[in-house]
Amino acid sequence: MVSPEALTYDELLDHINGFGPFQILNFILLCIPSMISALHNLSTEFTAGNVDYRCDIPDFGREPYSSINQTTLMDIGYPVTTDLTGQSYYDKCKMYDDSIYSRNITDLDVLLAKNRTVVSCRNGYWWDRSVFKTSIRAEWELVCDRDWIPDFMVSMQFAGILVGVQLIGLLTDRFGRRIGLIVSASGFFMVGLAQAFAPEIITFIILRCLHGLFSGGLYTVVFVLSAELVSTNRRTFVGMVLTIAFSIGLMVLALLGYFFRYWRTLQLVSILSMLLVVPYFWITPESPRWYLIRGKIHDFDKLVKKIANYNKRSIPTELQEVIETLKHDEDALQELIEKEKSGDTSSVNVFHLFKTKNLRWRSFNIFFNWLVNTVVYFGLSLGANNLAGSVYVNFALSGLVEIPSLILPLYLLEKFGRRWSLCVSMIVAGVMCSVTAFLPANDGREWGEGSFLSSTVFHDSYRYSGSDIN
């Protein structure tokens, strides 16, 4: 008979098929929340997308000004300024004093006089609605002296993700992965729905922060539950496919954005997709490993038998005897729990990263890498719509280019190891991004290559971090 101390969860998974029909079915289902989370994590690229605008001058819509050609009209109404590169453009936040236009003056010498008074926009703004019919920027006039608000909104979302990963992580450790999934998915849906009806920007920012909280928690729960349902040798593959599902979500977002160009409609349609997850509240299994490390041996036994039956496998008699022994031998159960927890990080806190000089050096090195890689990765992803061409095609391509970049690290890690694959990818990605400074504005060639490599580096960092800090 196998002693209780010799039993491990991973060994048991091997006997009941660690990647059988049961795991595959549940993993496919868990890919859907990963894909949906992408619809909202970067949805502001369309709901708060960049819209061309300028000061609105109502008089320009009537005679005699309506018959003047557009270039002359722009010279009449708007002062010219220059950017840091020396390029000239019409100021979007300033206009010439429009009191003169109400006098129906037609003398261009007067209308184009150099001593005209420059004032801030008096009549609101004119918006180009050829790409986005409505947007958060236009509805709440987040331009000129308020143009920092959309960026602040994104920062608050990521602050929410930072908090959510910790809070939902603690929740799943204490009450189970399934409860964590239910709480994060429910909060994600309710907050996302509320965003579609936000009356003003402050409320929207608060909701966006809460959205980040539940979004970060949702992805974490999905990742952990997927990994704990499968055998050890399949966990890298599972993590890669979950991220591919996220990338597919980005492409779906571009498609929805193309067909739904009113921001509240887009927000509503995309969040309603979360209703697909409602059945998960009843059909998603708990993590067998969580049952085991929490000492819930009866629930563990019941779920393991269910998995074995679905996978058309049988639990070896000696292992079943061990499970029966654990139901009655509290000491043996505690020894097994401690053995399982020895590879678990739930009892480890951030201060363990600074215990020794070697750990401190590795930790700060990886912290810096994460800082740089995250800034570059999200900077390129969020900047895709600044490229020339269709914002929808550019954004879809930014999601598409991630898929091969997720597969490439598997080959690089196998061939060259974690350190060399990460370092070389970062160097090449840095060179590609640097080259963009010498290309014409909105040139997308090096952006595509930089985006591909930055995605490779970003996702490779997960694997490197987990193996290097120990």
Tab-separated table of C-alpha atoms in Angstrom:
chain	number	residue	atom	x	y	z
A	1	MET	CA	0.000	0.000	0.000
A	2	VAL	CA	1.194	3.524	-0.811
A	3	SER	CA	1.752	5.551	2.352
A	4	PRO	CA	-0.225	8.802	2.694
A	5	GLU	CA	3.052	10.737	2.802
A	6	ALA	CA	3.989	9.402	-0.637
A	7	LEU	CA	0.815	10.703	-2.310
A	8	THR	CA	0.934	13.997	-4.192
A	9	TYR	CA	-1.750	15.781	-6.143
A	10	ASP	CA	0.319	15.819	-9.343
A	11	GLU	CA	0.924	12.064	-9.145
A	12	LEU	CA	-2.794	11.480	-8.710
A	13	LEU	CA	-3.511	13.638	-11.758
A	14	ASP	CA	-1.230	11.421	-13.833
A	15	HIS	CA	-3.383	8.412	-12.946
A	16	ILE	CA	-6.712	10.065	-13.845
A	17	ASN	CA	-5.323	11.885	-16.925
A	18	GLY	CA	-4.052	15.365	-16.144
A	19	PHE	CA	-5.244	16.728	-19.479
A	20	GLY	CA	-8.229	14.595	-20.321
A	21	PRO	CA	-11.689	15.503	-21.640
A	22	PHE	CA	-12.735	16.921	-18.256
A	23	GLN	CA	-9.816	19.352	-18.123
A	24	ILE	CA	-10.024	20.254	-21.811
A	25	LEU	CA	-13.731	21.078	-21.603
A	26	ASN	CA	-13.357	23.242	-18.499
A	27	PHE	CA	-10.229	24.897	-19.882
A	28	ILE	CA	-12.041	25.873	-23.093
A	29	LEU	CA	-14.837	27.356	-20.984
A	30	LEU	CA	-12.314	29.290	-18.881
A	31	CYS	CA	-10.787	30.792	-22.033
A	32	ILE	CA	-14.043	32.708	-22.594
A	33	PRO	CA	-13.702	34.959	-19.484
A	34	SER	CA	-10.085	35.594	-20.504
A	35	MET	CA	-11.264	36.720	-23.945
A	36	ILE	CA	-14.072	38.868	-22.510
A	37	SER	CA	-11.714	40.600	-20.077
A	38	ALA	CA	-9.754	41.850	-23.112
A	39	LEU	CA	-12.916	43.506	-24.451
A	40	HIS	CA	-12.914	45.824	-21.450
A	41	ASN	CA	-9.284	46.170	-20.409
A	42	LEU	CA	-8.527	48.129	-23.589
A	43	SER	CA	-12.044	49.217	-24.564
A	44	THR	CA	-11.151	52.872	-23.942
A	45	GLU	CA	-9.240	52.753	-27.215
A	46	PHE	CA	-12.677	53.055	-28.824
A	47	THR	CA	-14.950	54.460	-26.119
A	48	ALA	CA	-12.421	57.213	-25.400
A	49	GLY	CA	-10.588	57.123	-28.718
A	50	ASN	CA	-8.733	60.088	-30.152
A	51	VAL	CA	-11.160	62.300	-32.055
A	52	ASP	CA	-10.193	65.227	-34.257
A	53	TYR	CA	-11.653	68.477	-32.925
A	54	ARG	CA	-11.339	72.245	-32.945
A	55	CYS	CA	-13.156	75.247	-31.549
A	56	ASP	CA	-16.691	75.483	-32.854
A	57	ILE	CA	-17.507	78.694	-34.713
A	58	PRO	CA	-21.265	78.626	-35.481
A	59	ASP	CA	-21.099	81.626	-37.843
A	60	PHE	CA	-19.027	79.585	-40.286
A	61	GLY	CA	-22.123	77.561	-41.122
A	62	ARG	CA	-23.946	80.484	-42.728
A	63	GLU	CA	-23.298	83.003	-45.479
A	64	PRO	CA	-21.042	84.614	-46.369
A	65	TYR	CA	-18.618	82.208	-44.698
A	66	SER	CA	-20.171	78.939	-45.868
A	67	SER	CA	-19.105	79.685	-49.452
A	68	ILE	CA	-15.443	80.318	-48.541
A	69	ASN	CA	-13.041	77.446	-49.237
A	70	GLN	CA	-11.994	75.328	-46.245
A	71	THR	CA	-8.322	76.367	-46.125
A	72	THR	CA	-9.166	80.087	-46.097
A	73	LEU	CA	-11.863	79.458	-43.516
A	74	MET	CA	-9.349	77.758	-41.235
A	75	ASP	CA	-6.971	80.719	-41.641
A	76	ILE	CA	-9.791	83.065	-40.721
A	77	GLY	CA	-10.890	81.201	-37.624
A	78	TYR	CA	-7.834	79.569	-36.081
A	79	PRO	CA	-4.282	80.653	-35.196
A	80	VAL	CA	-1.362	78.541	-36.378
A	81	THR	CA	1.050	77.065	-33.833
A	82	THR	CA	4.027	74.680	-33.989
A	83	ASP	CA	4.816	71.482	-32.137
A	84	LEU	CA	8.144	70.343	-30.665
A	85	THR	CA	9.302	69.044	-34.055
A	86	GLY	CA	8.686	72.409	-35.713
A	87	GLN	CA	5.638	71.283	-37.677
A	88	SER	CA	2.844	73.843	-38.019
A	89	TYR	CA	-0.827	73.110	-37.384
A	90	TYR	CA	-4.029	74.918	-36.557
A	91	ASP	CA	-4.467	75.322	-32.818
A	92	LYS	CA	-7.321	73.095	-31.650
A	93	CYS	CA	-7.882	74.896	-28.365
A	94	LYS	CA	-7.695	78.508	-29.522
A	95	MET	CA	-9.621	80.620	-31.993
A	96	TYR	CA	-9.669	84.194	-33.176
A	97	ASP	CA	-12.183	86.475	-31.495
A	98	ASP	CA	-15.423	85.570	-33.274
A	99	SER	CA	-17.319	88.786	-32.499
A	100	ILE	CA	-16.181	90.103	-35.882
A	101	TYR	CA	-17.975	87.300	-37.775
A	102	SER	CA	-21.449	88.393	-36.685
A	103	ARG	CA	-20.968	91.618	-38.660
A	104	ASN	CA	-20.993	89.706	-41.962
A	105	ILE	CA	-17.654	91.185	-42.999
A	106	THR	CA	-16.495	89.802	-46.343
A	107	ASP	CA	-13.201	91.701	-46.694
A	108	LEU	CA	-10.518	89.033	-46.390
A	109	ASP	CA	-7.899	91.631	-45.454
A	110	VAL	CA	-9.916	92.359	-42.324
A	111	LEU	CA	-10.709	88.732	-41.640
A	112	LEU	CA	-7.057	87.710	-41.998
A	113	ALA	CA	-5.513	90.664	-40.168
A	114	LYS	CA	-2.443	89.743	-38.127
A	115	ASN	CA	-3.480	91.715	-35.039
A	116	ARG	CA	-6.617	89.686	-34.351
A	117	THR	CA	-7.317	88.700	-30.747
A	118	VAL	CA	-6.779	85.029	-29.856
A	119	VAL	CA	-9.212	83.545	-27.312
A	120	SER	CA	-10.064	80.131	-25.895
A	121	CYS	CA	-12.974	78.183	-27.347
A	122	ARG	CA	-16.174	80.094	-26.565
A	123	ASN	CA	-18.805	77.895	-28.189
A	124	GLY	CA	-17.665	74.424	-27.316
A	125	TYR	CA	-15.996	72.194	-29.859
A	126	TRP	CA	-16.542	70.825	-33.323
A	127	TRP	CA	-15.938	67.047	-33.454
A	128	ASP	CA	-15.021	64.834	-36.374
A	129	ARG	CA	-17.550	61.992	-36.181
A	130	SER	CA	-16.349	60.045	-39.214
A	131	VAL	CA	-14.671	57.367	-37.033
A	132	PHE	CA	-16.480	57.503	-33.689
A	133	LYS	CA	-20.072	58.724	-33.688
A	134	THR	CA	-19.816	59.462	-29.972
A	135	SER	CA	-16.968	59.093	-27.517
A	136	ILE	CA	-16.167	59.849	-23.913
A	137	ARG	CA	-13.773	62.582	-25.020
A	138	ALA	CA	-16.460	64.358	-27.041
A	139	GLU	CA	-19.355	63.854	-24.615
A	140	TRP	CA	-17.470	65.253	-21.630
A	141	GLU	CA	-15.072	67.502	-23.606
A	142	LEU	CA	-11.882	65.847	-22.370
A	143	VAL	CA	-9.584	67.981	-24.513
A	144	CYS	CA	-7.330	71.021	-24.155
A	145	ASP	CA	-6.933	71.749	-20.427
A	146	ARG	CA	-8.828	68.509	-19.663
A	147	ASP	CA	-6.893	66.238	-22.032
A	148	TRP	CA	-5.042	64.616	-19.109
A	149	ILE	CA	-8.225	62.986	-17.815
A	150	PRO	CA	-8.351	60.011	-20.263
A	151	ASP	CA	-4.771	59.092	-19.343
A	152	PHE	CA	-5.596	59.453	-15.653
A	153	MET	CA	-8.609	57.204	-16.217
A	154	VAL	CA	-6.370	54.469	-17.656
A	155	SER	CA	-3.954	54.873	-14.711
A	156	MET	CA	-6.818	54.418	-12.265
A	157	GLN	CA	-7.877	51.275	-14.106
A	158	PHE	CA	-4.408	49.771	-13.715
A	159	ALA	CA	-4.353	50.828	-10.058
A	160	GLY	CA	-7.562	48.834	-9.685
A	161	ILE	CA	-5.929	45.825	-11.341
A	162	LEU	CA	-3.025	46.058	-8.878
A	163	VAL	CA	-5.427	45.970	-5.924
A	164	GLY	CA	-7.758	43.402	-7.470
A	165	VAL	CA	-5.036	40.826	-8.077
A	166	GLN	CA	-4.186	40.953	-4.365
A	167	LEU	CA	-7.723	41.083	-2.960
A	168	ILE	CA	-9.264	38.437	-5.207
A	169	GLY	CA	-6.136	36.332	-4.752
A	170	LEU	CA	-6.637	36.368	-0.988
A	171	LEU	CA	-10.315	35.598	-1.477
A	172	THR	CA	-9.588	32.551	-3.650
A	173	ASP	CA	-7.012	31.238	-1.183
A	174	ARG	CA	-9.469	31.537	1.675
A	175	PHE	CA	-12.808	30.561	0.114
A	176	GLY	CA	-11.882	28.712	-3.074
A	177	ARG	CA	-11.182	29.380	-6.744
A	178	ARG	CA	-14.834	28.931	-7.690
A	179	ILE	CA	-15.991	31.586	-5.209
A	180	GLY	CA	-13.287	33.905	-6.518
A	181	LEU	CA	-14.559	33.345	-10.056
A	182	ILE	CA	-18.164	34.071	-9.067
A	183	VAL	CA	-17.295	37.243	-7.129
A	184	SER	CA	-14.924	38.683	-9.753
A	185	ALA	CA	-17.204	37.814	-12.707
A	186	SER	CA	-20.277	39.269	-10.950
A	187	GLY	CA	-18.446	42.465	-10.020
A	188	PHE	CA	-16.969	42.703	-13.508
A	189	PHE	CA	-20.439	42.508	-15.073
A	190	MET	CA	-22.178	44.946	-12.717
A	191	VAL	CA	-19.437	47.574	-12.892
A	192	GLY	CA	-19.169	47.220	-16.687
A	193	LEU	CA	-22.923	47.637	-17.030
A	194	ALA	CA	-22.887	50.727	-14.817
A	195	GLN	CA	-20.194	52.303	-17.019
A	196	ALA	CA	-22.606	52.328	-19.963
A	197	PHE	CA	-24.926	54.615	-17.985
A	198	ALA	CA	-22.351	56.798	-16.202
A	199	PRO	CA	-23.747	60.373	-15.991
A	200	GLU	CA	-20.390	62.182	-15.770
A	201	ILE	CA	-16.651	61.596	-15.874
A	202	ILE	CA	-15.944	61.315	-12.134
A	203	THR	CA	-18.432	58.470	-11.786
A	204	PHE	CA	-16.975	56.815	-14.883
A	205	ILE	CA	-13.417	56.994	-13.508
A	206	ILE	CA	-14.500	55.434	-10.211
A	207	LEU	CA	-16.294	52.658	-12.099
A	208	ARG	CA	-13.257	52.188	-14.324
A	209	CYS	CA	-11.053	51.721	-11.253
A	210	LEU	CA	-13.483	49.148	-9.841
A	211	HIS	CA	-13.562	47.487	-13.237
A	212	GLY	CA	-9.786	47.117	-13.071
A	213	LEU	CA	-10.128	45.557	-9.625
A	214	PHE	CA	-12.540	42.868	-10.781
A	215	SER	CA	-10.793	42.435	-14.141
A	216	GLY	CA	-7.425	41.751	-12.502
A	217	GLY	CA	-9.074	39.337	-10.100
A	218	LEU	CA	-10.995	37.559	-12.851
A	219	TYR	CA	-7.934	36.856	-14.981
A	220	THR	CA	-5.964	35.701	-11.934
A	221	VAL	CA	-8.693	33.250	-10.873
A	222	VAL	CA	-9.047	31.877	-14.387
A	223	PHE	CA	-5.292	31.403	-14.674
A	224	VAL	CA	-4.922	29.692	-11.282
A	225	LEU	CA	-7.942	27.428	-11.696
A	226	SER	CA	-6.848	26.386	-15.194
A	227	ALA	CA	-3.333	25.591	-13.969
A	228	GLU	CA	-4.528	23.582	-10.968
A	229	LEU	CA	-6.898	21.426	-13.012
A	230	VAL	CA	-4.148	20.125	-15.317
A	231	SER	CA	-0.929	18.211	-14.825
A	232	THR	CA	2.371	20.032	-14.333
A	233	ASN	CA	3.690	19.434	-17.851
A	234	ARG	CA	0.599	21.121	-19.350
A	235	ARG	CA	0.622	24.316	-17.306
A	236	THR	CA	2.895	26.294	-19.610
A	237	PHE	CA	0.669	25.383	-22.550
A	238	VAL	CA	-2.448	26.356	-20.580
A	239	GLY	CA	-0.973	29.759	-19.698
A	240	MET	CA	-0.050	30.380	-23.338
A	241	VAL	CA	-3.528	29.505	-24.657
A	242	LEU	CA	-5.222	31.700	-22.041
A	243	THR	CA	-3.126	34.621	-23.257
A	244	ILE	CA	-3.952	33.783	-26.875
A	245	ALA	CA	-7.642	33.916	-25.874
A	246	PHE	CA	-6.954	37.416	-24.500
A	247	SER	CA	-5.386	38.394	-27.843
A	248	ILE	CA	-8.405	37.039	-29.702
A	249	GLY	CA	-10.525	39.223	-27.419
A	250	LEU	CA	-8.599	42.262	-28.659
A	251	MET	CA	-9.464	41.372	-32.252
A	252	VAL	CA	-13.115	40.849	-31.306
A	253	LEU	CA	-13.060	44.275	-29.631
A	254	ALA	CA	-11.868	45.857	-32.887
A	255	LEU	CA	-14.726	44.131	-34.739
A	256	LEU	CA	-17.334	45.297	-32.207
A	257	GLY	CA	-15.876	48.799	-32.297
A	258	TYR	CA	-16.269	48.877	-36.067
A	259	PHE	CA	-19.971	47.969	-35.952
A	260	PHE	CA	-20.912	49.861	-32.776
A	261	ARG	CA	-19.544	53.410	-33.013
A	262	TYR	CA	-21.563	54.951	-30.195
A	263	TRP	CA	-19.505	54.484	-27.060
A	264	ARG	CA	-22.370	53.639	-24.710
A	265	THR	CA	-23.706	51.036	-27.156
A	266	LEU	CA	-20.253	49.482	-27.515
A	267	GLN	CA	-19.839	49.354	-23.752
A	268	LEU	CA	-23.266	47.757	-23.337
A	269	VAL	CA	-22.846	45.172	-26.099
A	270	SER	CA	-19.396	44.111	-24.923
A	271	ILE	CA	-20.393	43.755	-21.262
A	272	LEU	CA	-23.494	41.727	-22.142
A	273	SER	CA	-21.135	39.073	-23.483
A	274	MET	CA	-20.314	38.417	-19.833
A	275	LEU	CA	-23.719	36.743	-19.514
A	276	LEU	CA	-22.075	33.746	-21.203
A	277	VAL	CA	-20.254	33.185	-17.912
A	278	VAL	CA	-23.414	32.974	-15.783
A	279	PRO	CA	-23.744	29.162	-16.210
A	280	TYR	CA	-20.188	28.851	-14.852
A	281	PHE	CA	-21.565	29.624	-11.387
A	282	TRP	CA	-23.057	26.118	-11.409
A	283	ILE	CA	-20.919	24.068	-13.797
A	284	THR	CA	-17.351	25.222	-13.014
A	285	PRO	CA	-15.631	22.796	-10.631
A	286	GLU	CA	-13.570	23.806	-7.649
A	287	SER	CA	-9.843	23.216	-7.800
A	288	PRO	CA	-9.082	19.706	-6.463
A	289	ARG	CA	-5.772	21.015	-5.180
A	290	TRP	CA	-7.536	23.744	-3.180
A	291	TYR	CA	-9.758	21.100	-1.581
A	292	LEU	CA	-6.643	19.138	-0.659
A	293	ILE	CA	-4.597	21.969	0.881
A	294	ARG	CA	-7.666	23.154	2.822
A	295	GLY	CA	-8.121	19.666	4.270
A	296	LYS	CA	-11.500	19.087	2.593
A	297	ILE	CA	-10.652	15.476	1.817
A	298	HIS	CA	-14.259	14.317	1.289
A	299	ASP	CA	-14.864	17.026	-1.336
A	300	PHE	CA	-11.487	16.210	-2.850
A	301	ASP	CA	-12.357	12.519	-3.116
A	302	LYS	CA	-15.727	13.269	-4.702
A	303	LEU	CA	-14.268	15.629	-7.324
A	304	VAL	CA	-11.331	13.358	-8.181
A	305	LYS	CA	-13.735	10.464	-8.784
A	306	LYS	CA	-15.833	12.718	-11.015
A	307	ILE	CA	-12.767	13.698	-13.056
A	308	ALA	CA	-11.619	10.081	-13.355
A	309	ASN	CA	-15.073	8.963	-14.459
A	310	TYR	CA	-15.348	11.741	-17.078
A	311	ASN	CA	-11.868	10.910	-18.381
A	312	LYS	CA	-12.781	7.196	-18.456
A	313	ARG	CA	-10.019	6.383	-16.012
A	314	SER	CA	-10.061	4.541	-12.700
A	315	ILE	CA	-8.222	5.514	-9.555
A	316	PRO	CA	-5.753	2.748	-8.597
A	317	THR	CA	-6.895	0.779	-5.590
A	318	GLU	CA	-3.838	1.679	-3.528
A	319	LEU	CA	-4.393	5.388	-4.107
A	320	GLN	CA	-8.070	5.118	-3.241
A	321	GLU	CA	-7.068	3.363	-0.032
A	322	VAL	CA	-4.741	6.239	0.775
A	323	ILE	CA	-7.587	8.729	0.273
A	324	GLU	CA	-9.824	6.639	2.555
A	325	THR	CA	-7.055	6.580	5.171
A	326	LEU	CA	-6.726	10.355	4.990
A	327	LYS	CA	-10.426	10.714	5.766
A	328	HIS	CA	-9.840	9.181	9.183
A	329	ASP	CA	-6.191	9.915	9.945
A	330	GLU	CA	-5.927	13.606	10.807
A	331	ASP	CA	-2.163	13.488	11.356
A	332	ALA	CA	-1.509	11.899	7.966
A	333	LEU	CA	-3.790	14.449	6.322
A	334	GLN	CA	-1.916	17.333	7.931
A	335	GLU	CA	1.426	15.908	6.767
A	336	LEU	CA	0.107	15.695	3.211
A	337	ILE	CA	-1.257	19.241	3.406
A	338	GLU	CA	2.121	20.566	4.582
A	339	LYS	CA	3.810	18.672	1.762
A	340	GLU	CA	1.497	20.238	-0.824
A	341	LYS	CA	1.922	23.684	0.730
A	342	SER	CA	5.704	23.403	0.557
A	343	GLY	CA	5.422	24.323	-3.119
A	344	ASP	CA	2.645	26.825	-2.501
A	345	THR	CA	3.283	30.578	-2.177
A	346	SER	CA	0.106	31.542	-0.343
A	347	SER	CA	2.018	31.761	2.959
A	348	VAL	CA	4.867	33.786	1.452
A	349	ASN	CA	4.809	37.583	1.495
A	350	VAL	CA	6.709	40.245	-0.400
A	351	PHE	CA	9.337	40.637	2.340
A	352	HIS	CA	10.696	37.168	1.526
A	353	LEU	CA	12.091	38.705	-1.676
A	354	PHE	CA	14.588	40.769	0.346
A	355	LYS	CA	15.828	38.202	2.868
A	356	THR	CA	19.253	37.681	1.293
A	357	LYS	CA	21.590	39.781	-0.800
A	358	ASN	CA	21.171	37.466	-3.793
A	359	LEU	CA	17.369	37.611	-3.563
A	360	ARG	CA	17.416	41.397	-3.258
A	361	TRP	CA	19.565	41.736	-6.362
A	362	ARG	CA	17.392	39.360	-8.389
A	363	SER	CA	14.199	40.988	-7.154
A	364	PHE	CA	15.243	44.539	-8.050
A	365	ASN	CA	16.520	43.334	-11.419
A	366	ILE	CA	13.181	41.691	-12.241
A	367	PHE	CA	11.194	44.643	-10.841
A	368	PHE	CA	13.047	46.952	-13.211
A	369	ASN	CA	12.499	44.567	-16.132
A	370	TRP	CA	8.783	44.423	-15.376
A	371	LEU	CA	8.580	48.209	-15.194
A	372	VAL	CA	10.257	48.664	-18.578
A	373	ASN	CA	8.496	45.781	-20.311
A	374	THR	CA	5.056	46.825	-19.074
A	375	VAL	CA	5.524	50.443	-20.157
A	376	VAL	CA	6.677	49.388	-23.630
A	377	TYR	CA	4.071	46.642	-24.086
A	378	PHE	CA	1.040	48.690	-23.070
A	379	GLY	CA	2.480	51.827	-24.628
A	380	LEU	CA	2.588	50.116	-28.015
A	381	SER	CA	-0.798	48.430	-27.529
A	382	LEU	CA	-2.504	51.641	-26.457
A	383	GLY	CA	-0.710	53.581	-29.188
A	384	ALA	CA	-1.862	51.418	-32.094
A	385	ASN	CA	-4.655	53.856	-32.920
A	386	ASN	CA	-2.168	56.692	-33.428
A	387	LEU	CA	-0.874	55.009	-36.580
A	388	ALA	CA	-2.006	56.004	-40.034
A	389	GLY	CA	-4.876	54.034	-41.509
A	390	SER	CA	-7.948	52.470	-39.972
A	391	VAL	CA	-7.975	52.476	-36.173
A	392	TYR	CA	-9.952	49.230	-36.272
A	393	VAL	CA	-7.501	47.408	-38.537
A	394	ASN	CA	-4.512	48.683	-36.551
A	395	PHE	CA	-6.001	47.547	-33.264
A	396	ALA	CA	-6.957	44.138	-34.651
A	397	LEU	CA	-3.413	43.709	-35.961
A	398	SER	CA	-2.007	44.578	-32.535
A	399	GLY	CA	-3.969	41.619	-31.164
A	400	LEU	CA	-3.101	39.335	-34.079
A	401	VAL	CA	0.638	39.989	-33.805
A	402	GLU	CA	0.573	38.784	-30.201
A	403	ILE	CA	-0.385	35.226	-31.111
A	404	PRO	CA	2.911	34.207	-32.771
A	405	SER	CA	4.754	36.221	-30.124
A	406	LEU	CA	3.224	33.929	-27.492
A	407	ILE	CA	4.272	30.771	-29.323
A	408	LEU	CA	7.829	31.943	-30.070
A	409	PRO	CA	8.978	31.981	-26.400
A	410	LEU	CA	8.224	28.257	-26.069
A	411	TYR	CA	10.784	27.546	-28.775
A	412	LEU	CA	13.294	30.109	-27.496
A	413	LEU	CA	13.083	28.834	-23.925
A	414	GLU	CA	13.623	25.259	-25.065
A	415	LYS	CA	16.500	26.184	-27.373
A	416	PHE	CA	18.381	28.910	-25.484
A	417	GLY	CA	17.033	28.958	-21.949
A	418	ARG	CA	15.118	31.686	-20.109
A	419	ARG	CA	17.901	34.214	-19.578
A	420	TRP	CA	19.251	34.391	-23.126
A	421	SER	CA	15.839	34.342	-24.797
A	422	LEU	CA	14.602	37.169	-22.574
A	423	CYS	CA	17.754	39.311	-22.929
A	424	VAL	CA	18.033	38.973	-26.715
A	425	SER	CA	14.315	39.663	-27.177
A	426	MET	CA	14.562	42.813	-25.054
A	427	ILE	CA	17.606	44.100	-26.955
A	428	VAL	CA	16.030	43.551	-30.379
A	429	ALA	CA	12.700	45.016	-29.220
A	430	GLY	CA	14.539	48.079	-27.883
A	431	VAL	CA	16.346	48.578	-31.193
A	432	MET	CA	13.090	48.316	-33.163
A	433	CYS	CA	11.352	50.820	-30.903
A	434	SER	CA	14.310	53.213	-31.104
A	435	VAL	CA	14.310	53.108	-34.896
A	436	THR	CA	10.767	54.514	-34.934
A	437	ALA	CA	12.177	57.883	-33.836
A	438	PHE	CA	13.847	58.203	-37.250
A	439	LEU	CA	10.867	57.097	-39.347
A	440	PRO	CA	8.131	59.323	-40.785
A	441	ALA	CA	5.248	60.079	-38.411
A	442	ASN	CA	2.680	57.271	-38.114
A	443	ASP	CA	4.920	54.772	-39.915
A	444	GLY	CA	3.826	51.347	-38.714
A	445	ARG	CA	6.641	49.108	-39.974
A	446	GLU	CA	8.907	49.159	-36.945
A	447	TRP	CA	5.893	49.498	-34.642
A	448	GLY	CA	4.688	46.081	-35.815
A	449	GLU	CA	8.056	44.456	-35.219
A	450	GLY	CA	8.499	46.262	-31.895
A	451	SER	CA	4.996	45.261	-30.809
A	452	PHE	CA	5.664	41.637	-31.722
A	453	LEU	CA	8.914	41.503	-29.763
A	454	SER	CA	7.642	43.532	-26.795
A	455	SER	CA	4.770	41.055	-26.495
A	456	THR	CA	7.283	38.202	-26.597
A	457	VAL	CA	9.312	39.853	-23.831
A	458	PHE	CA	6.255	40.747	-21.747
A	459	HIS	CA	4.885	37.205	-21.666
A	460	ASP	CA	8.345	35.639	-21.371
A	461	SER	CA	8.814	37.712	-18.210
A	462	TYR	CA	6.111	35.672	-16.465
A	463	ARG	CA	8.062	32.467	-16.940
A	464	TYR	CA	11.422	34.024	-16.090
A	465	SER	CA	10.142	35.695	-12.914
A	466	GLY	CA	8.648	32.494	-11.586
A	467	SER	CA	11.865	30.540	-12.073
A	468	ASP	CA	14.517	33.107	-11.206
A	469	ILE	CA	13.272	34.298	-7.799
A	470	ASN	CA	13.793	31.275	-5.590
